[in-house]
């Protein structure tokens, strides 16, 4: 269950990172409320997950899900490039996350 909670925390991290783009420097109310809510949810879920998981592993996986998810969201939502070097870098992050999970 802790791994599922950690995964959800990572998804909320992606949500708030994407939300930042829409806040226009926190000058737009609705996107700002969405972003702050996602931040709180992400941190709360991370806090629950680390009750059962090692801190370093959980934090690295949380940030990794956020990083990979945010890159994917940038490609899909903001037409950011996905060149071979960027794709390889994402794959290396994913391999690191899998390695951390398997070593637990």
mmCIF file with all atom_site columns, C-alpha atoms in Angstrom:
data_model
loop_
_atom_site.group_PDB
_atom_site.id
_atom_site.type_symbol
_atom_site.label_atom_id
_atom_site.label_alt_id
_atom_site.label_comp_id
_atom_site.label_asym_id
_atom_site.label_entity_id
_atom_site.label_seq_id
_atom_site.pdbx_PDB_ins_code
_atom_site.Cartn_x
_atom_site.Cartn_y
_atom_site.Cartn_z
_atom_site.occupancy
_atom_site.B_iso_or_equiv
_atom_site.pdbx_formal_charge
_atom_site.auth_seq_id
_atom_site.auth_comp_id
_atom_site.auth_asym_id
_atom_site.auth_atom_id
_atom_site.pdbx_PDB_model_num
ATOM 1   C CA . UNK A 1 1   ? 0.000  0.000  0.000   1.00 0.00 ? 1   UNK A CA 1
ATOM 2   C CA . UNK A 1 2   ? 2.879  2.375  0.751   1.00 0.00 ? 2   UNK A CA 1
ATOM 3   C CA . UNK A 1 3   ? 4.167  2.025  -2.813  1.00 0.00 ? 3   UNK A CA 1
ATOM 4   C CA . UNK A 1 4   ? 0.762  2.973  -4.206  1.00 0.00 ? 4   UNK A CA 1
ATOM 5   C CA . UNK A 1 5   ? 0.604  5.981  -1.890  1.00 0.00 ? 5   UNK A CA 1
ATOM 6   C CA . UNK A 1 6   ? 4.103  6.980  -3.017  1.00 0.00 ? 6   UNK A CA 1
ATOM 7   C CA . UNK A 1 7   ? 3.095  6.659  -6.672  1.00 0.00 ? 7   UNK A CA 1
ATOM 8   C CA . UNK A 1 8   ? 0.061  8.887  -6.073  1.00 0.00 ? 8   UNK A CA 1
ATOM 9   C CA . UNK A 1 9   ? 2.296  11.398 -4.302  1.00 0.00 ? 9   UNK A CA 1
ATOM 10  C CA . UNK A 1 10  ? 4.490  11.453 -7.410  1.00 0.00 ? 10  UNK A CA 1
ATOM 11  C CA . UNK A 1 11  ? 1.482  12.041 -9.641  1.00 0.00 ? 11  UNK A CA 1
ATOM 12  C CA . UNK A 1 12  ? 0.423  14.965 -7.476  1.00 0.00 ? 12  UNK A CA 1
ATOM 13  C CA . UNK A 1 13  ? 3.969  16.303 -7.818  1.00 0.00 ? 13  UNK A CA 1
ATOM 14  C CA . UNK A 1 14  ? 3.535  16.239 -11.587 1.00 0.00 ? 14  UNK A CA 1
ATOM 15  C CA . UNK A 1 15  ? 0.182  17.987 -11.187 1.00 0.00 ? 15  UNK A CA 1
ATOM 16  C CA . UNK A 1 16  ? 1.613  20.854 -9.173  1.00 0.00 ? 16  UNK A CA 1
ATOM 17  C CA . UNK A 1 17  ? 4.622  21.234 -11.448 1.00 0.00 ? 17  UNK A CA 1
ATOM 18  C CA . UNK A 1 18  ? 2.321  21.516 -14.456 1.00 0.00 ? 18  UNK A CA 1
ATOM 19  C CA . UNK A 1 19  ? 0.007  23.760 -12.465 1.00 0.00 ? 19  UNK A CA 1
ATOM 20  C CA . UNK A 1 20  ? 2.858  26.203 -11.888 1.00 0.00 ? 20  UNK A CA 1
ATOM 21  C CA . UNK A 1 21  ? 2.950  26.852 -15.620 1.00 0.00 ? 21  UNK A CA 1
ATOM 22  C CA . UNK A 1 22  ? -0.686 27.918 -15.549 1.00 0.00 ? 22  UNK A CA 1
ATOM 23  C CA . UNK A 1 23  ? -0.527 30.149 -12.450 1.00 0.00 ? 23  UNK A CA 1
ATOM 24  C CA . UNK A 1 24  ? 1.283  32.947 -14.291 1.00 0.00 ? 24  UNK A CA 1
ATOM 25  C CA . UNK A 1 25  ? 3.455  33.672 -11.277 1.00 0.00 ? 25  UNK A CA 1
ATOM 26  C CA . UNK A 1 26  ? 0.600  32.865 -8.868  1.00 0.00 ? 26  UNK A CA 1
ATOM 27  C CA . UNK A 1 27  ? -1.452 35.729 -10.325 1.00 0.00 ? 27  UNK A CA 1
ATOM 28  C CA . UNK A 1 28  ? -4.336 33.512 -11.525 1.00 0.00 ? 28  UNK A CA 1
ATOM 29  C CA . UNK A 1 29  ? -6.581 32.297 -8.703  1.00 0.00 ? 29  UNK A CA 1
ATOM 30  C CA . UNK A 1 30  ? -7.969 28.990 -9.992  1.00 0.00 ? 30  UNK A CA 1
ATOM 31  C CA . UNK A 1 31  ? -4.667 27.541 -11.242 1.00 0.00 ? 31  UNK A CA 1
ATOM 32  C CA . UNK A 1 32  ? -2.977 28.761 -8.057  1.00 0.00 ? 32  UNK A CA 1
ATOM 33  C CA . UNK A 1 33  ? -5.552 26.985 -5.861  1.00 0.00 ? 33  UNK A CA 1
ATOM 34  C CA . UNK A 1 34  ? -5.166 23.821 -7.928  1.00 0.00 ? 34  UNK A CA 1
ATOM 35  C CA . UNK A 1 35  ? -1.375 23.993 -7.670  1.00 0.00 ? 35  UNK A CA 1
ATOM 36  C CA . UNK A 1 36  ? -1.290 24.616 -3.918  1.00 0.00 ? 36  UNK A CA 1
ATOM 37  C CA . UNK A 1 37  ? -3.805 21.814 -3.336  1.00 0.00 ? 37  UNK A CA 1
ATOM 38  C CA . UNK A 1 38  ? -1.672 19.426 -5.400  1.00 0.00 ? 38  UNK A CA 1
ATOM 39  C CA . UNK A 1 39  ? 1.443  20.497 -3.449  1.00 0.00 ? 39  UNK A CA 1
ATOM 40  C CA . UNK A 1 40  ? -0.215 19.782 -0.116  1.00 0.00 ? 40  UNK A CA 1
ATOM 41  C CA . UNK A 1 41  ? -1.602 16.445 -1.335  1.00 0.00 ? 41  UNK A CA 1
ATOM 42  C CA . UNK A 1 42  ? 1.795  15.423 -2.727  1.00 0.00 ? 42  UNK A CA 1
ATOM 43  C CA . UNK A 1 43  ? 3.635  16.203 0.497   1.00 0.00 ? 43  UNK A CA 1
ATOM 44  C CA . UNK A 1 44  ? 0.942  14.630 2.669   1.00 0.00 ? 44  UNK A CA 1
ATOM 45  C CA . UNK A 1 45  ? 1.030  11.404 0.666   1.00 0.00 ? 45  UNK A CA 1
ATOM 46  C CA . UNK A 1 46  ? 4.840  11.378 0.719   1.00 0.00 ? 46  UNK A CA 1
ATOM 47  C CA . UNK A 1 47  ? 4.672  11.774 4.487   1.00 0.00 ? 47  UNK A CA 1
ATOM 48  C CA . UNK A 1 48  ? 2.358  8.770  4.729   1.00 0.00 ? 48  UNK A CA 1
ATOM 49  C CA . UNK A 1 49  ? 4.544  6.663  2.443   1.00 0.00 ? 49  UNK A CA 1
ATOM 50  C CA . UNK A 1 50  ? 7.746  7.272  4.404   1.00 0.00 ? 50  UNK A CA 1
ATOM 51  C CA . UNK A 1 51  ? 6.142  5.806  7.498   1.00 0.00 ? 51  UNK A CA 1
ATOM 52  C CA . UNK A 1 52  ? 6.720  2.372  5.923   1.00 0.00 ? 52  UNK A CA 1
ATOM 53  C CA . UNK A 1 53  ? 9.407  3.012  3.296   1.00 0.00 ? 53  UNK A CA 1
ATOM 54  C CA . UNK A 1 54  ? 13.029 4.096  3.690   1.00 0.00 ? 54  UNK A CA 1
ATOM 55  C CA . UNK A 1 55  ? 13.301 7.880  3.447   1.00 0.00 ? 55  UNK A CA 1
ATOM 56  C CA . UNK A 1 56  ? 16.027 7.982  0.794   1.00 0.00 ? 56  UNK A CA 1
ATOM 57  C CA . UNK A 1 57  ? 14.306 5.457  -1.442  1.00 0.00 ? 57  UNK A CA 1
ATOM 58  C CA . UNK A 1 58  ? 10.886 7.077  -1.099  1.00 0.00 ? 58  UNK A CA 1
ATOM 59  C CA . UNK A 1 59  ? 12.192 10.587 -1.701  1.00 0.00 ? 59  UNK A CA 1
ATOM 60  C CA . UNK A 1 60  ? 14.224 9.550  -4.749  1.00 0.00 ? 60  UNK A CA 1
ATOM 61  C CA . UNK A 1 61  ? 11.289 7.696  -6.272  1.00 0.00 ? 61  UNK A CA 1
ATOM 62  C CA . UNK A 1 62  ? 8.917  10.601 -5.513  1.00 0.00 ? 62  UNK A CA 1
ATOM 63  C CA . UNK A 1 63  ? 11.190 13.094 -7.245  1.00 0.00 ? 63  UNK A CA 1
ATOM 64  C CA . UNK A 1 64  ? 11.866 10.654 -10.083 1.00 0.00 ? 64  UNK A CA 1
ATOM 65  C CA . UNK A 1 65  ? 8.170  10.162 -10.776 1.00 0.00 ? 65  UNK A CA 1
ATOM 66  C CA . UNK A 1 66  ? 7.791  13.932 -10.667 1.00 0.00 ? 66  UNK A CA 1
ATOM 67  C CA . UNK A 1 67  ? 10.703 14.518 -13.018 1.00 0.00 ? 67  UNK A CA 1
ATOM 68  C CA . UNK A 1 68  ? 9.726  11.901 -15.591 1.00 0.00 ? 68  UNK A CA 1
ATOM 69  C CA . UNK A 1 69  ? 6.045  12.768 -15.392 1.00 0.00 ? 69  UNK A CA 1
ATOM 70  C CA . UNK A 1 70  ? 6.722  16.478 -15.763 1.00 0.00 ? 70  UNK A CA 1
ATOM 71  C CA . UNK A 1 71  ? 8.890  15.918 -18.832 1.00 0.00 ? 71  UNK A CA 1
ATOM 72  C CA . UNK A 1 72  ? 6.163  13.768 -20.379 1.00 0.00 ? 72  UNK A CA 1
ATOM 73  C CA . UNK A 1 73  ? 3.534  16.392 -19.520 1.00 0.00 ? 73  UNK A CA 1
ATOM 74  C CA . UNK A 1 74  ? 5.738  19.091 -21.055 1.00 0.00 ? 74  UNK A CA 1
ATOM 75  C CA . UNK A 1 75  ? 5.979  17.122 -24.277 1.00 0.00 ? 75  UNK A CA 1
ATOM 76  C CA . UNK A 1 76  ? 2.241  16.434 -24.406 1.00 0.00 ? 76  UNK A CA 1
ATOM 77  C CA . UNK A 1 77  ? 0.890  19.770 -23.163 1.00 0.00 ? 77  UNK A CA 1
ATOM 78  C CA . UNK A 1 78  ? 3.501  22.348 -24.149 1.00 0.00 ? 78  UNK A CA 1
ATOM 79  C CA . UNK A 1 79  ? 5.020  20.846 -27.295 1.00 0.00 ? 79  UNK A CA 1
ATOM 80  C CA . UNK A 1 80  ? 8.449  20.457 -25.679 1.00 0.00 ? 80  UNK A CA 1
ATOM 81  C CA . UNK A 1 81  ? 10.951 18.406 -27.660 1.00 0.00 ? 81  UNK A CA 1
ATOM 82  C CA . UNK A 1 82  ? 11.695 14.752 -27.025 1.00 0.00 ? 82  UNK A CA 1
ATOM 83  C CA . UNK A 1 83  ? 15.017 14.306 -28.758 1.00 0.00 ? 83  UNK A CA 1
ATOM 84  C CA . UNK A 1 84  ? 17.106 11.124 -28.389 1.00 0.00 ? 84  UNK A CA 1
ATOM 85  C CA . UNK A 1 85  ? 19.305 12.544 -25.627 1.00 0.00 ? 85  UNK A CA 1
ATOM 86  C CA . UNK A 1 86  ? 16.286 13.624 -23.608 1.00 0.00 ? 86  UNK A CA 1
ATOM 87  C CA . UNK A 1 87  ? 14.602 10.259 -24.144 1.00 0.00 ? 87  UNK A CA 1
ATOM 88  C CA . UNK A 1 88  ? 17.743 8.396  -23.045 1.00 0.00 ? 88  UNK A CA 1
ATOM 89  C CA . UNK A 1 89  ? 17.965 10.562 -19.933 1.00 0.00 ? 89  UNK A CA 1
ATOM 90  C CA . UNK A 1 90  ? 14.356 9.781  -19.028 1.00 0.00 ? 90  UNK A CA 1
ATOM 91  C CA . UNK A 1 91  ? 15.010 6.078  -19.514 1.00 0.00 ? 91  UNK A CA 1
ATOM 92  C CA . UNK A 1 92  ? 18.040 6.283  -17.213 1.00 0.00 ? 92  UNK A CA 1
ATOM 93  C CA . UNK A 1 93  ? 15.905 7.902  -14.517 1.00 0.00 ? 93  UNK A CA 1
ATOM 94  C CA . UNK A 1 94  ? 13.310 5.148  -14.900 1.00 0.00 ? 94  UNK A CA 1
ATOM 95  C CA . UNK A 1 95  ? 16.031 2.485  -14.641 1.00 0.00 ? 95  UNK A CA 1
ATOM 96  C CA . UNK A 1 96  ? 17.262 4.135  -11.455 1.00 0.00 ? 96  UNK A CA 1
ATOM 97  C CA . UNK A 1 97  ? 13.750 4.134  -10.004 1.00 0.00 ? 97  UNK A CA 1
ATOM 98  C CA . UNK A 1 98  ? 13.286 0.460  -10.845 1.00 0.00 ? 98  UNK A CA 1
ATOM 99  C CA . UNK A 1 99  ? 16.657 -0.307 -9.275  1.00 0.00 ? 99  UNK A CA 1
ATOM 100 C CA . UNK A 1 100 ? 15.699 1.492  -6.074  1.00 0.00 ? 100 UNK A CA 1
ATOM 101 C CA . UNK A 1 101 ? 12.384 -0.363 -5.914  1.00 0.00 ? 101 UNK A CA 1
ATOM 102 C CA . UNK A 1 102 ? 14.025 -3.729 -6.497  1.00 0.00 ? 102 UNK A CA 1
ATOM 103 C CA . UNK A 1 103 ? 16.700 -3.075 -3.872  1.00 0.00 ? 103 UNK A CA 1
ATOM 104 C CA . UNK A 1 104 ? 14.125 -2.401 -1.155  1.00 0.00 ? 104 UNK A CA 1
#
